[in-house]
Amino acid sequence: MKNIKRVILLALLCALSFTAISCTQLDSSKKNRITIDALQVRIPQKTLIARAEIIIKGKVLEIADQFMTNPDGKRTLEDGSVIENAQITVYTVEIQQLYKGEYTDSTIQVLTSNGRGLSPDLILKGEDDTSILAEDLDRLDLTVGEECILMLAYGEQICEEAFGYYLCYGHAGYFTADGNGGYCNAKAVSPVTLTPETLPDDIAAAAANE
Amino acid sequence: MNKKFLLITLVFTMTICFIPFSPIKAVADSSAPVITSPVQYDEVDPYTALTITWTAPTSGNVSRYIVSVRELKVDGEETGTLIVNQRIIPSVTTSTTVDAASIVRRGYYRASVCAVLSDGTYHYSAERYFYSGITKGVQSGKCLSFKIYTGFTDGTKDAIYYASRAWINGIGAELINTYAYSQGVSSDSFNNSDGVNTITPYIDFDAAPMTTYTNWTYDYQTAEVDIRVNKNFLWSNNQTEDTLDIQNFITHEFGHAHGVVHKHEEYAESWTMYHEAGYEEISKRSLTEHDILSAKRLNGLT
């Protein structure tokens, strides 16, 4: 008799647990979800060139600095996702040729972060060095010794005052020197192609359109 | 002489005379089926069985049909996944159902039906393209009323109002609207799960010019929408050089509020829901028939 009671009790418990689990699953499936849609902007190549304040061909000399964006290395993006080991790298690039703009130093420092571009609030170091001209190229993956073409533009003065860096928004670009690869962080109408051979003509055409 | 010459002249003249009467136009394949549903560029409900229907060929003896459906892209990225792989349908049937579990992504799809005749020849229908989003449109019986940031200029507020009217007039139903300007939100922050639909500014140096956050229910209906305008870009409502048109962008974002997804294909460049916009562009202010069809379909208005 005792055993029968135990069995019934056990069965009852099992049934209750099953019901509880089912209800929990039902509740979780009824949670609302969120979708994010962003309308991107596209810019013709000639406009990108016209807006770039400095266009150079350069050679990467060294990694000048490297540091985490936050003490814990984590960075939370706008959509809530988190990048682990978010790191900023500052490269020193020797200028081999200046195609556009006024720039007198023989080197330029270019700044990038892994994962995605960084915002001024994440530039924690470098504030003391106000001479750096920095660019935010989130897919920039330079290696020492590499030659490349960089399309740069000054950002807001406020960034320099606050963080010691100029930042460029929306029309920074990095291209391999042979024109076989590249990336521009503005959405262009068609793939942007910058090569040493065509650049002077492209710049002249862009200037003529202004 | 001249028989040969006369003969050649005669043949040449006859050829010239008969050219206008020659059947130079391509003839439609009357032995191919014609897909009637979904219609071209339709937007179908996600997580819902989709019925593909077609009309039988007007000539030829059909022995069977073969149906294929392929998922071409998801969020603009090519996938090419076959979701219905050469399904054989008896000749007496002119429809088939795609399982609800097969259309569950924000995708772009292609369907085709082939008639196999008793003589062994294959005749393909014109390909039919359609889309699936994530939501089935605004929650049944609801209207999403947007609160506009009070700090926006009157010009921006007007542009938002006109954008809402474009959709209301376009689909013939008021599924979105805007509060009176004085009843907007004073904070530029937003909460995507407070039940309040907002249009607010923010600044993000990495983000796109404008972003829509859609909060959708477990049964895929849009419950709340918040739109954020990135102040990192220059905005105007009068096509000032090097600026983005606020009405152009907001009209697009209101499309998402209706559940409509981005279109990535070249033929859709002039549509409001195309995924990119240019500086000084205002073409998205005016809805195309495809934008309207999508919103109507998703919201049960057709």
Short mmCIF file of C-alpha atoms in Angstrom, two decimals:
data_model
loop_
_atom_site.label_atom_id
_atom_site.label_comp_id
_atom_site.label_asym_id
_atom_site.label_seq_id
_atom_site.Cartn_x
_atom_site.Cartn_y
_atom_site.Cartn_z
CA MET A 1 0.00 0.00 0.00
CA LYS A 2 2.80 2.31 0.99
CA ASN A 3 4.51 1.62 -2.30
CA ILE A 4 1.39 2.41 -4.27
CA LYS A 5 1.09 5.74 -2.46
CA ARG A 6 4.73 6.48 -3.20
CA VAL A 7 4.22 5.67 -6.86
CA ILE A 8 1.14 7.87 -7.06
CA LEU A 9 3.00 10.68 -5.29
CA LEU A 10 5.95 10.33 -7.63
CA ALA A 11 3.68 10.33 -10.68
CA LEU A 12 1.93 13.43 -9.34
CA LEU A 13 5.26 15.18 -8.85
CA CYS A 14 6.37 14.21 -12.35
CA ALA A 15 3.14 15.55 -13.82
CA LEU A 16 3.49 18.80 -11.89
CA SER A 17 7.12 19.23 -12.98
CA PHE A 18 6.19 18.56 -16.59
CA THR A 19 3.38 21.11 -16.44
CA ALA A 20 5.70 23.68 -14.86
CA ILE A 21 8.37 23.12 -17.50
CA SER A 22 5.81 23.37 -20.30
CA CYS A 23 4.42 26.61 -18.91
CA THR A 24 7.90 28.09 -18.60
CA GLN A 25 8.68 27.21 -22.20
CA LEU A 26 5.38 28.65 -23.33
CA ASP A 27 6.12 31.89 -21.51
CA SER A 28 9.60 32.21 -22.94
CA SER A 29 8.30 31.62 -26.46
CA LYS A 30 5.83 34.45 -25.95
CA LYS A 31 8.55 36.98 -25.32
CA ASN A 32 8.70 39.91 -27.68
CA ARG A 33 11.73 40.23 -29.91
CA ILE A 34 13.46 43.18 -31.46
CA THR A 35 14.67 43.76 -35.00
CA ILE A 36 16.97 46.60 -36.04
CA ASP A 37 16.90 48.04 -39.57
CA ALA A 38 19.27 50.76 -40.73
CA LEU A 39 19.02 52.67 -43.97
CA GLN A 40 22.54 53.11 -45.26
CA VAL A 41 23.78 56.10 -47.18
CA ARG A 42 25.62 55.83 -50.45
CA ILE A 43 28.06 58.32 -51.89
CA PRO A 44 29.53 58.40 -55.39
CA GLN A 45 33.28 57.81 -55.62
CA LYS A 46 33.92 61.31 -56.96
CA THR A 47 32.16 62.77 -53.91
CA LEU A 48 34.25 60.63 -51.58
CA ILE A 49 37.40 61.86 -53.25
CA ALA A 50 36.18 65.44 -53.13
CA ARG A 51 35.46 65.17 -49.43
CA ALA A 52 38.73 63.53 -48.52
CA GLU A 53 41.01 66.22 -47.21
CA ILE A 54 44.15 64.15 -47.42
CA ILE A 55 44.89 61.32 -49.84
CA ILE A 56 48.28 59.67 -49.53
CA LYS A 57 50.26 56.65 -50.56
CA GLY A 58 52.25 55.42 -47.61
CA LYS A 59 54.22 52.61 -46.05
CA VAL A 60 53.48 51.24 -42.59
CA LEU A 61 56.59 51.76 -40.47
CA GLU A 62 55.53 50.44 -37.09
CA ILE A 63 52.80 49.89 -34.57
CA ALA A 64 53.13 52.99 -32.43
CA ASP A 65 50.66 52.03 -29.72
CA GLN A 66 48.16 49.36 -28.81
CA PHE A 67 45.69 49.35 -25.94
CA MET A 68 42.31 48.12 -24.81
CA THR A 69 39.33 50.40 -25.29
CA ASN A 70 38.20 49.72 -21.75
CA PRO A 71 40.00 48.22 -18.75
CA ASP A 72 38.08 44.96 -19.17
CA GLY A 73 38.56 44.98 -22.94
CA LYS A 74 34.83 44.90 -23.58
CA ARG A 75 32.90 47.25 -25.73
CA THR A 76 29.09 47.37 -25.91
CA LEU A 77 27.72 48.34 -29.29
CA GLU A 78 24.58 50.30 -30.07
CA ASP A 79 22.59 47.10 -30.68
CA GLY A 80 23.57 45.67 -27.30
CA SER A 81 26.13 43.18 -28.56
CA VAL A 82 29.50 43.10 -26.83
CA ILE A 83 32.93 42.91 -28.43
CA GLU A 84 35.49 41.11 -26.29
CA ASN A 85 39.12 42.22 -26.31
CA ALA A 86 38.27 45.45 -28.09
CA GLN A 87 41.65 46.83 -28.93
CA ILE A 88 42.88 50.04 -30.49
CA THR A 89 46.02 50.06 -32.62
CA VAL A 90 47.89 53.15 -33.71
CA TYR A 91 50.11 52.75 -36.78
CA THR A 92 52.84 55.10 -37.97
CA VAL A 93 52.72 55.43 -41.73
CA GLU A 94 55.52 56.98 -43.77
CA ILE A 95 54.17 59.23 -46.49
CA GLN A 96 55.53 58.31 -49.89
CA GLN A 97 53.30 60.52 -51.94
CA LEU A 98 50.74 63.15 -51.12
CA TYR A 99 48.01 63.22 -53.74
CA LYS A 100 45.67 65.66 -52.14
CA GLY A 101 45.66 68.08 -49.22
CA GLU A 102 48.24 69.94 -47.21
CA TYR A 103 50.37 67.88 -44.90
CA THR A 104 53.98 68.61 -44.16
CA ASP A 105 55.10 65.84 -41.77
CA SER A 106 56.84 62.83 -43.22
CA THR A 107 54.66 60.43 -41.23
CA ILE A 108 51.02 60.20 -40.28
CA GLN A 109 49.46 58.16 -37.51
CA VAL A 110 46.42 56.11 -38.24
CA LEU A 111 44.23 54.63 -35.60
CA THR A 112 41.90 51.67 -35.79
CA SER A 113 39.96 49.33 -33.55
CA ASN A 114 39.01 45.71 -34.00
CA GLY A 115 35.43 44.63 -34.37
CA ARG A 116 33.94 47.90 -35.41
CA GLY A 117 34.87 51.52 -35.51
CA LEU A 118 35.33 53.29 -32.28
CA SER A 119 33.63 56.33 -30.88
CA PRO A 120 35.42 59.20 -29.20
CA ASP A 121 34.32 58.08 -25.77
CA LEU A 122 36.36 54.95 -26.18
CA ILE A 123 39.63 56.66 -26.93
CA LEU A 124 41.03 56.35 -23.48
CA LYS A 125 44.66 56.84 -24.22
CA GLY A 126 46.55 59.23 -26.39
CA GLU A 127 44.86 62.29 -24.98
CA ASP A 128 48.22 63.70 -24.08
CA ASP A 129 49.48 63.51 -27.63
CA THR A 130 47.64 66.24 -29.45
CA SER A 131 49.76 65.99 -32.55
CA ILE A 132 48.21 62.76 -33.74
CA LEU A 133 45.95 62.81 -36.72
CA ALA A 134 43.87 59.74 -36.35
CA GLU A 135 41.41 57.93 -38.51
CA ASP A 136 38.80 55.45 -37.57
CA LEU A 137 38.96 52.62 -40.04
CA ASP A 138 37.26 49.66 -38.52
CA ARG A 139 38.41 47.15 -41.11
CA LEU A 140 41.91 48.50 -41.33
CA ASP A 141 44.25 45.56 -41.00
CA LEU A 142 47.68 46.92 -41.74
CA THR A 143 50.92 45.06 -41.40
CA VAL A 144 54.32 46.62 -40.90
CA GLY A 145 56.03 47.11 -44.26
CA GLU A 146 52.77 47.24 -46.20
CA GLU A 147 52.18 49.96 -48.76
CA CYS A 148 48.72 51.42 -49.06
CA ILE A 149 46.60 54.34 -50.13
CA LEU A 150 44.73 56.19 -47.40
CA MET A 151 41.83 58.54 -47.91
CA LEU A 152 41.49 60.72 -44.84
CA ALA A 153 39.40 63.63 -43.65
CA TYR A 154 39.50 65.70 -40.52
CA GLY A 155 36.66 65.19 -38.11
CA GLU A 156 35.28 67.58 -35.61
CA GLN A 157 37.62 69.84 -33.75
CA ILE A 158 35.88 68.89 -30.54
CA CYS A 159 37.36 65.41 -30.77
CA GLU A 160 40.84 66.79 -30.84
CA GLU A 161 40.17 69.04 -27.90
CA ALA A 162 38.60 66.29 -25.84
CA PHE A 163 40.66 63.29 -26.77
CA GLY A 164 43.72 64.46 -28.60
CA TYR A 165 42.60 62.88 -31.85
CA TYR A 166 40.92 64.13 -34.92
CA LEU A 167 38.38 61.62 -36.08
CA CYS A 168 37.00 61.07 -39.50
CA TYR A 169 33.39 60.06 -39.90
CA GLY A 170 31.88 58.47 -42.91
CA HIS A 171 34.51 58.87 -45.55
CA ALA A 172 37.76 57.34 -44.45
CA GLY A 173 39.22 54.75 -46.73
CA TYR A 174 42.04 52.28 -46.96
CA PHE A 175 43.15 50.73 -50.22
CA THR A 176 45.98 48.43 -51.15
CA ALA A 177 48.67 50.10 -53.22
CA ASP A 178 48.06 47.80 -56.17
CA GLY A 179 44.37 48.64 -56.25
CA ASN A 180 43.34 45.01 -55.72
CA GLY A 181 41.63 45.54 -52.41
CA GLY A 182 40.32 48.16 -50.15
CA TYR A 183 37.62 49.41 -47.96
CA CYS A 184 35.82 52.66 -47.48
CA ASN A 185 33.72 53.11 -44.39
CA ALA A 186 31.20 55.21 -46.28
CA LYS A 187 28.76 53.25 -48.38
CA ALA A 188 29.64 54.04 -51.96
CA VAL A 189 27.32 53.64 -54.92
CA SER A 190 29.82 51.35 -56.54
CA PRO A 191 33.01 49.80 -55.19
CA VAL A 192 35.59 52.50 -54.70
CA THR A 193 38.84 51.81 -56.50
CA LEU A 194 41.85 53.96 -55.87
CA THR A 195 45.16 53.18 -57.53
CA PRO A 196 48.30 55.32 -57.80
CA GLU A 197 47.87 55.40 -61.57
CA THR A 198 44.30 56.65 -61.68
CA LEU A 199 44.27 58.78 -58.55
CA PRO A 200 45.52 62.07 -60.04
CA ASP A 201 42.84 61.88 -62.75
CA ASP A 202 40.17 60.94 -60.22
CA ILE A 203 41.12 63.87 -58.02
CA ALA A 204 41.15 66.27 -60.98
CA ALA A 205 37.73 65.02 -62.09
CA ALA A 206 36.33 65.40 -58.58
CA ALA A 207 37.73 68.92 -58.34
CA ALA A 208 36.21 69.82 -61.70
CA ASN A 209 32.82 68.70 -60.47
CA GLU A 210 32.94 70.85 -57.34
CA MET B 1 22.47 38.22 -118.68
CA ASN B 2 20.46 38.35 -117.39
CA LYS B 3 18.20 35.77 -116.26
CA LYS B 4 20.45 35.25 -113.33
CA PHE B 5 20.38 38.93 -112.50
CA LEU B 6 16.61 39.06 -112.81
CA LEU B 7 16.24 36.02 -110.62
CA ILE B 8 18.44 37.51 -107.91
CA THR B 9 16.56 40.80 -108.09
CA LEU B 10 13.26 38.98 -107.84
CA VAL B 11 14.35 36.96 -104.81
CA PHE B 12 15.76 40.08 -103.14
CA THR B 13 12.56 42.06 -103.76
CA MET B 14 10.38 39.27 -102.45
CA THR B 15 12.51 38.97 -99.35
CA ILE B 16 12.24 42.69 -98.66
CA CYS B 17 8.48 42.57 -99.16
CA PHE B 18 7.97 39.67 -96.82
CA ILE B 19 10.18 40.85 -93.95
CA PRO B 20 7.46 43.01 -92.38
CA PHE B 21 5.15 40.00 -92.29
CA SER B 22 7.65 37.65 -90.76
CA PRO B 23 7.04 36.55 -87.19
CA ILE B 24 10.06 38.26 -85.63
CA LYS B 25 8.62 38.55 -82.13
CA ALA B 26 9.44 35.85 -79.62
CA VAL B 27 6.44 33.68 -79.00
CA ALA B 28 5.44 32.94 -75.40
CA ASP B 29 5.68 29.27 -74.52
CA SER B 30 2.05 28.20 -74.43
CA SER B 31 3.15 24.87 -72.99
CA ALA B 32 4.58 26.53 -69.88
CA PRO B 33 2.51 27.10 -66.74
CA VAL B 34 1.93 30.63 -65.43
CA ILE B 35 2.39 31.25 -61.69
CA THR B 36 -0.55 33.22 -60.30
CA SER B 37 0.40 33.29 -56.63
CA PRO B 38 2.48 34.74 -55.10
CA VAL B 39 2.46 37.73 -57.43
CA GLN B 40 5.77 39.15 -58.60
CA TYR B 41 7.74 40.84 -55.77
CA ASP B 42 5.06 39.92 -53.25
CA GLU B 43 5.78 40.09 -49.54
CA VAL B 44 4.56 36.95 -47.84
CA ASP B 45 3.89 36.29 -44.19
CA PRO B 46 6.77 34.66 -42.35
CA TYR B 47 6.14 31.47 -40.37
CA THR B 48 3.07 30.84 -42.49
CA ALA B 49 2.49 28.13 -45.07
CA LEU B 50 2.71 29.60 -48.56
CA THR B 51 0.57 28.28 -51.38
CA ILE B 52 2.04 28.47 -54.85
CA THR B 53 -0.60 28.30 -57.57
CA TRP B 54 -0.37 28.32 -61.33
CA THR B 55 -2.51 27.95 -64.40
CA ALA B 56 -2.08 24.94 -66.67
CA PRO B 57 -0.48 25.43 -70.08
CA THR B 58 -2.85 26.20 -72.90
CA SER B 59 -1.25 23.63 -75.17
CA GLY B 60 0.41 20.30 -74.69
CA ASN B 61 -0.44 17.27 -72.63
CA VAL B 62 1.05 17.72 -69.15
CA SER B 63 2.27 14.55 -67.49
CA ARG B 64 3.50 16.24 -64.28
CA TYR B 65 4.75 19.51 -62.80
CA ILE B 66 8.02 20.11 -61.04
CA VAL B 67 8.18 22.91 -58.47
CA SER B 68 11.31 24.50 -57.05
CA VAL B 69 11.65 27.31 -54.52
CA ARG B 70 14.98 28.77 -53.58
CA GLU B 71 15.91 31.20 -50.82
CA LEU B 72 18.22 33.64 -52.61
CA LYS B 73 19.23 36.10 -49.92
CA VAL B 74 18.81 36.74 -46.24
CA ASP B 75 19.38 40.31 -45.07
CA GLY B 76 21.01 41.02 -48.41
CA GLU B 77 23.51 38.16 -48.11
CA GLU B 78 23.29 35.46 -50.75
CA THR B 79 22.34 32.01 -49.51
CA GLY B 80 20.95 30.06 -52.48
CA THR B 81 19.30 27.51 -50.22
CA LEU B 82 16.78 25.21 -51.87
CA ILE B 83 13.67 25.02 -49.73
CA VAL B 84 11.53 23.10 -52.22
CA ASN B 85 13.68 20.89 -54.37
CA GLN B 86 12.02 19.69 -57.56
CA ARG B 87 8.80 18.62 -55.94
CA ILE B 88 6.77 16.51 -58.37
CA ILE B 89 3.09 17.40 -58.62
CA PRO B 90 0.52 15.33 -60.54
CA SER B 91 -0.79 16.98 -63.69
CA VAL B 92 -4.31 17.30 -62.28
CA THR B 93 -3.08 19.64 -59.52
CA THR B 94 -2.05 23.26 -60.03
CA SER B 95 -0.91 24.27 -56.56
CA THR B 96 1.45 23.20 -53.84
CA THR B 97 2.19 24.39 -50.33
CA VAL B 98 5.55 25.49 -48.98
CA ASP B 99 5.86 24.46 -45.37
CA ALA B 100 5.58 27.29 -42.82
CA ALA B 101 8.89 26.29 -41.30
CA SER B 102 10.65 26.96 -44.60
CA ILE B 103 9.93 30.68 -44.73
CA VAL B 104 11.22 31.95 -41.45
CA ARG B 105 13.91 34.43 -42.39
CA ARG B 106 14.16 37.97 -43.71
CA GLY B 107 14.68 36.64 -47.15
CA TYR B 108 14.33 37.01 -50.88
CA TYR B 109 12.95 33.95 -52.68
CA ARG B 110 12.41 32.61 -56.18
CA ALA B 111 9.78 30.09 -57.28
CA SER B 112 9.49 28.31 -60.59
CA VAL B 113 7.15 25.67 -61.98
CA CYS B 114 8.04 23.39 -64.85
CA ALA B 115 5.50 21.46 -66.91
CA VAL B 116 6.73 18.11 -68.19
CA LEU B 117 4.72 17.11 -71.23
CA SER B 118 3.91 13.59 -72.27
CA ASP B 119 6.36 13.97 -75.16
CA GLY B 120 9.13 14.38 -72.57
CA THR B 121 9.76 18.09 -73.13
CA TYR B 122 10.21 20.53 -70.23
CA HIS B 123 8.52 23.96 -70.21
CA TYR B 124 9.40 26.45 -67.46
CA SER B 125 7.22 29.22 -66.07
CA ALA B 126 8.60 32.73 -65.74
CA GLU B 127 10.43 32.95 -62.43
CA ARG B 128 8.52 34.50 -59.61
CA TYR B 129 10.32 36.47 -56.91
CA PHE B 130 8.95 37.23 -53.48
CA TYR B 131 10.07 38.42 -50.06
CA SER B 132 9.52 37.47 -46.49
CA GLY B 133 10.09 39.70 -43.49
CA ILE B 134 10.01 38.96 -39.82
CA THR B 135 6.73 40.53 -38.87
CA LYS B 136 3.25 40.28 -40.24
CA GLY B 137 2.65 43.99 -39.90
CA VAL B 138 1.14 46.19 -37.23
CA GLN B 139 -0.68 44.39 -34.43
CA SER B 140 -4.22 43.68 -35.47
CA GLY B 141 -6.59 46.57 -34.77
CA LYS B 142 -3.80 48.91 -33.66
CA CYS B 143 -2.29 52.11 -34.95
CA LEU B 144 1.28 53.06 -34.06
CA SER B 145 1.21 56.67 -32.88
CA PHE B 146 4.65 58.27 -32.89
CA LYS B 147 5.87 60.82 -30.39
CA ILE B 148 8.37 63.16 -31.99
CA TYR B 149 11.32 64.66 -30.14
CA THR B 150 10.24 68.17 -29.16
CA GLY B 151 13.70 69.55 -29.88
CA PHE B 152 13.38 68.87 -33.62
CA THR B 153 12.78 71.92 -35.81
CA ASP B 154 9.31 72.50 -37.17
CA GLY B 155 10.67 71.64 -40.61
CA THR B 156 11.72 68.20 -39.37
CA LYS B 157 8.41 67.66 -37.63
CA ASP B 158 6.56 68.60 -40.81
CA ALA B 159 8.73 66.20 -42.81
CA ILE B 160 7.84 63.39 -40.39
CA TYR B 161 4.17 64.23 -40.69
CA TYR B 162 4.31 64.20 -44.51
CA ALA B 163 6.13 60.86 -44.41
CA SER B 164 3.34 59.36 -42.31
CA ARG B 165 0.72 60.74 -44.70
CA ALA B 166 2.48 59.09 -47.64
CA TRP B 167 1.84 55.67 -46.08
CA ILE B 168 -1.67 56.45 -44.86
CA ASN B 169 -2.70 57.68 -48.30
CA GLY B 170 -0.74 54.96 -50.09
CA ILE B 171 -2.26 51.94 -48.40
CA GLY B 172 -5.59 53.59 -47.61
CA ALA B 173 -5.40 52.81 -43.90
CA GLU B 174 -4.05 54.57 -40.83
CA LEU B 175 -1.69 52.08 -39.24
CA ILE B 176 0.75 54.80 -38.18
CA ASN B 177 0.31 58.45 -37.29
CA THR B 178 2.04 61.18 -35.34
CA TYR B 179 1.06 62.89 -32.13
CA ALA B 180 0.59 66.65 -32.11
CA TYR B 181 4.01 68.31 -32.02
CA SER B 182 3.37 69.63 -28.53
CA GLN B 183 2.83 66.09 -27.22
CA GLY B 184 6.22 64.77 -28.24
CA VAL B 185 9.03 63.39 -26.11
CA SER B 186 11.47 65.80 -24.56
CA SER B 187 14.18 63.22 -23.93
CA ASP B 188 16.44 62.06 -26.73
CA SER B 189 16.75 58.59 -25.19
CA PHE B 190 14.47 55.73 -26.13
CA ASN B 191 13.15 52.49 -24.71
CA ASN B 192 12.11 49.85 -27.20
CA SER B 193 9.82 48.01 -24.82
CA ASP B 194 7.84 50.75 -23.10
CA GLY B 195 4.96 50.71 -25.55
CA VAL B 196 5.72 54.27 -26.69
CA ASN B 197 6.67 54.77 -30.35
CA THR B 198 9.23 57.52 -30.67
CA ILE B 199 11.37 59.40 -33.17
CA THR B 200 14.41 60.78 -31.38
CA PRO B 201 17.92 62.00 -32.19
CA TYR B 202 21.16 60.48 -30.99
CA ILE B 203 24.77 60.48 -32.07
CA ASP B 204 26.87 57.50 -33.08
CA PHE B 205 29.96 57.98 -35.19
CA ASP B 206 29.82 54.41 -36.47
CA ALA B 207 26.14 53.94 -37.10
CA ALA B 208 23.92 54.48 -40.13
CA PRO B 209 22.07 57.77 -40.58
CA MET B 210 18.76 56.40 -39.37
CA THR B 211 17.79 53.21 -37.57
CA THR B 212 14.46 51.60 -36.77
CA TYR B 213 14.00 49.35 -33.75
CA THR B 214 10.98 47.08 -34.13
CA ASN B 215 9.60 45.27 -31.12
CA TRP B 216 7.54 42.34 -32.33
CA THR B 217 5.38 39.87 -30.50
CA TYR B 218 5.68 36.10 -30.25
CA ASP B 219 3.15 35.86 -33.07
CA TYR B 220 5.19 38.16 -35.35
CA GLN B 221 3.17 41.34 -35.14
CA THR B 222 4.72 44.75 -34.69
CA ALA B 223 4.05 46.00 -31.19
CA GLU B 224 6.31 49.04 -30.94
CA VAL B 225 8.62 50.97 -33.21
CA ASP B 226 11.31 53.50 -32.28
CA ILE B 227 13.21 55.45 -34.91
CA ARG B 228 16.53 57.09 -34.16
CA VAL B 229 18.05 59.89 -36.21
CA ASN B 230 21.85 60.03 -36.13
CA LYS B 231 23.03 63.59 -35.64
CA ASN B 232 26.43 62.63 -36.97
CA PHE B 233 24.98 63.28 -40.41
CA LEU B 234 23.82 66.58 -41.84
CA TRP B 235 20.06 66.66 -42.38
CA SER B 236 17.75 69.00 -44.22
CA ASN B 237 14.31 68.99 -45.78
CA ASN B 238 15.11 71.09 -48.84
CA GLN B 239 17.82 69.13 -50.65
CA THR B 240 20.65 71.30 -49.39
CA GLU B 241 23.91 70.08 -50.91
CA ASP B 242 25.65 67.31 -48.98
CA THR B 243 22.70 66.71 -46.68
CA LEU B 244 20.34 63.81 -46.22
CA ASP B 245 16.66 64.46 -46.67
CA ILE B 246 14.82 63.80 -43.44
CA GLN B 247 11.48 63.06 -45.13
CA ASN B 248 13.17 60.68 -47.56
CA PHE B 249 14.62 58.65 -44.69
CA ILE B 250 11.61 58.78 -42.38
CA THR B 251 9.30 57.57 -45.17
CA HIS B 252 11.59 54.55 -45.53
CA GLU B 253 11.62 53.88 -41.79
CA PHE B 254 7.84 54.06 -41.60
CA GLY B 255 7.87 51.21 -44.12
CA HIS B 256 9.57 49.06 -41.47
CA ALA B 257 6.85 50.09 -39.04
CA HIS B 258 4.41 48.44 -41.47
CA GLY B 259 6.58 45.31 -41.42
CA VAL B 260 8.18 45.80 -44.84
CA VAL B 261 11.76 44.60 -45.21
CA HIS B 262 14.71 46.04 -47.12
CA LYS B 263 15.00 45.41 -50.81
CA HIS B 264 18.54 44.84 -52.03
CA GLU B 265 18.01 44.12 -55.72
CA GLU B 266 18.98 46.49 -58.51
CA TYR B 267 15.47 46.65 -59.93
CA ALA B 268 14.31 48.00 -56.58
CA GLU B 269 16.62 51.02 -56.51
CA SER B 270 13.75 53.43 -57.01
CA TRP B 271 11.56 51.85 -54.32
CA THR B 272 11.14 53.46 -50.93
CA MET B 273 12.26 50.27 -49.20
CA TYR B 274 15.55 49.97 -51.09
CA HIS B 275 18.28 49.52 -48.51
CA GLU B 276 20.41 52.52 -49.47
CA ALA B 277 19.84 56.22 -50.02
CA GLY B 278 21.94 59.01 -51.40
CA TYR B 279 22.68 62.56 -50.38
CA GLU B 280 20.02 65.06 -51.49
CA GLU B 281 17.85 62.12 -52.58
CA ILE B 282 14.09 62.60 -52.21
CA SER B 283 12.76 59.75 -54.35
CA LYS B 284 11.86 57.65 -51.30
CA ARG B 285 9.32 60.25 -50.25
CA SER B 286 6.99 58.79 -52.91
CA LEU B 287 5.92 55.19 -52.47
CA THR B 288 6.00 52.85 -55.43
CA GLU B 289 3.28 50.32 -56.14
CA HIS B 290 5.61 47.62 -54.78
CA ASP B 291 6.05 49.37 -51.43
CA ILE B 292 2.31 49.76 -51.16
CA LEU B 293 1.66 46.15 -52.15
CA SER B 294 4.10 44.90 -49.51
CA ALA B 295 2.55 46.96 -46.72
CA LYS B 296 -0.96 46.02 -47.75
CA ARG B 297 -0.18 42.32 -47.94
CA LEU B 298 1.51 42.23 -44.55
CA ASN B 299 -1.32 44.10 -42.92
CA GLY B 300 -4.16 42.13 -44.45
CA LEU B 301 -5.37 44.95 -46.66
CA THR B 302 -5.50 43.03 -49.94
#
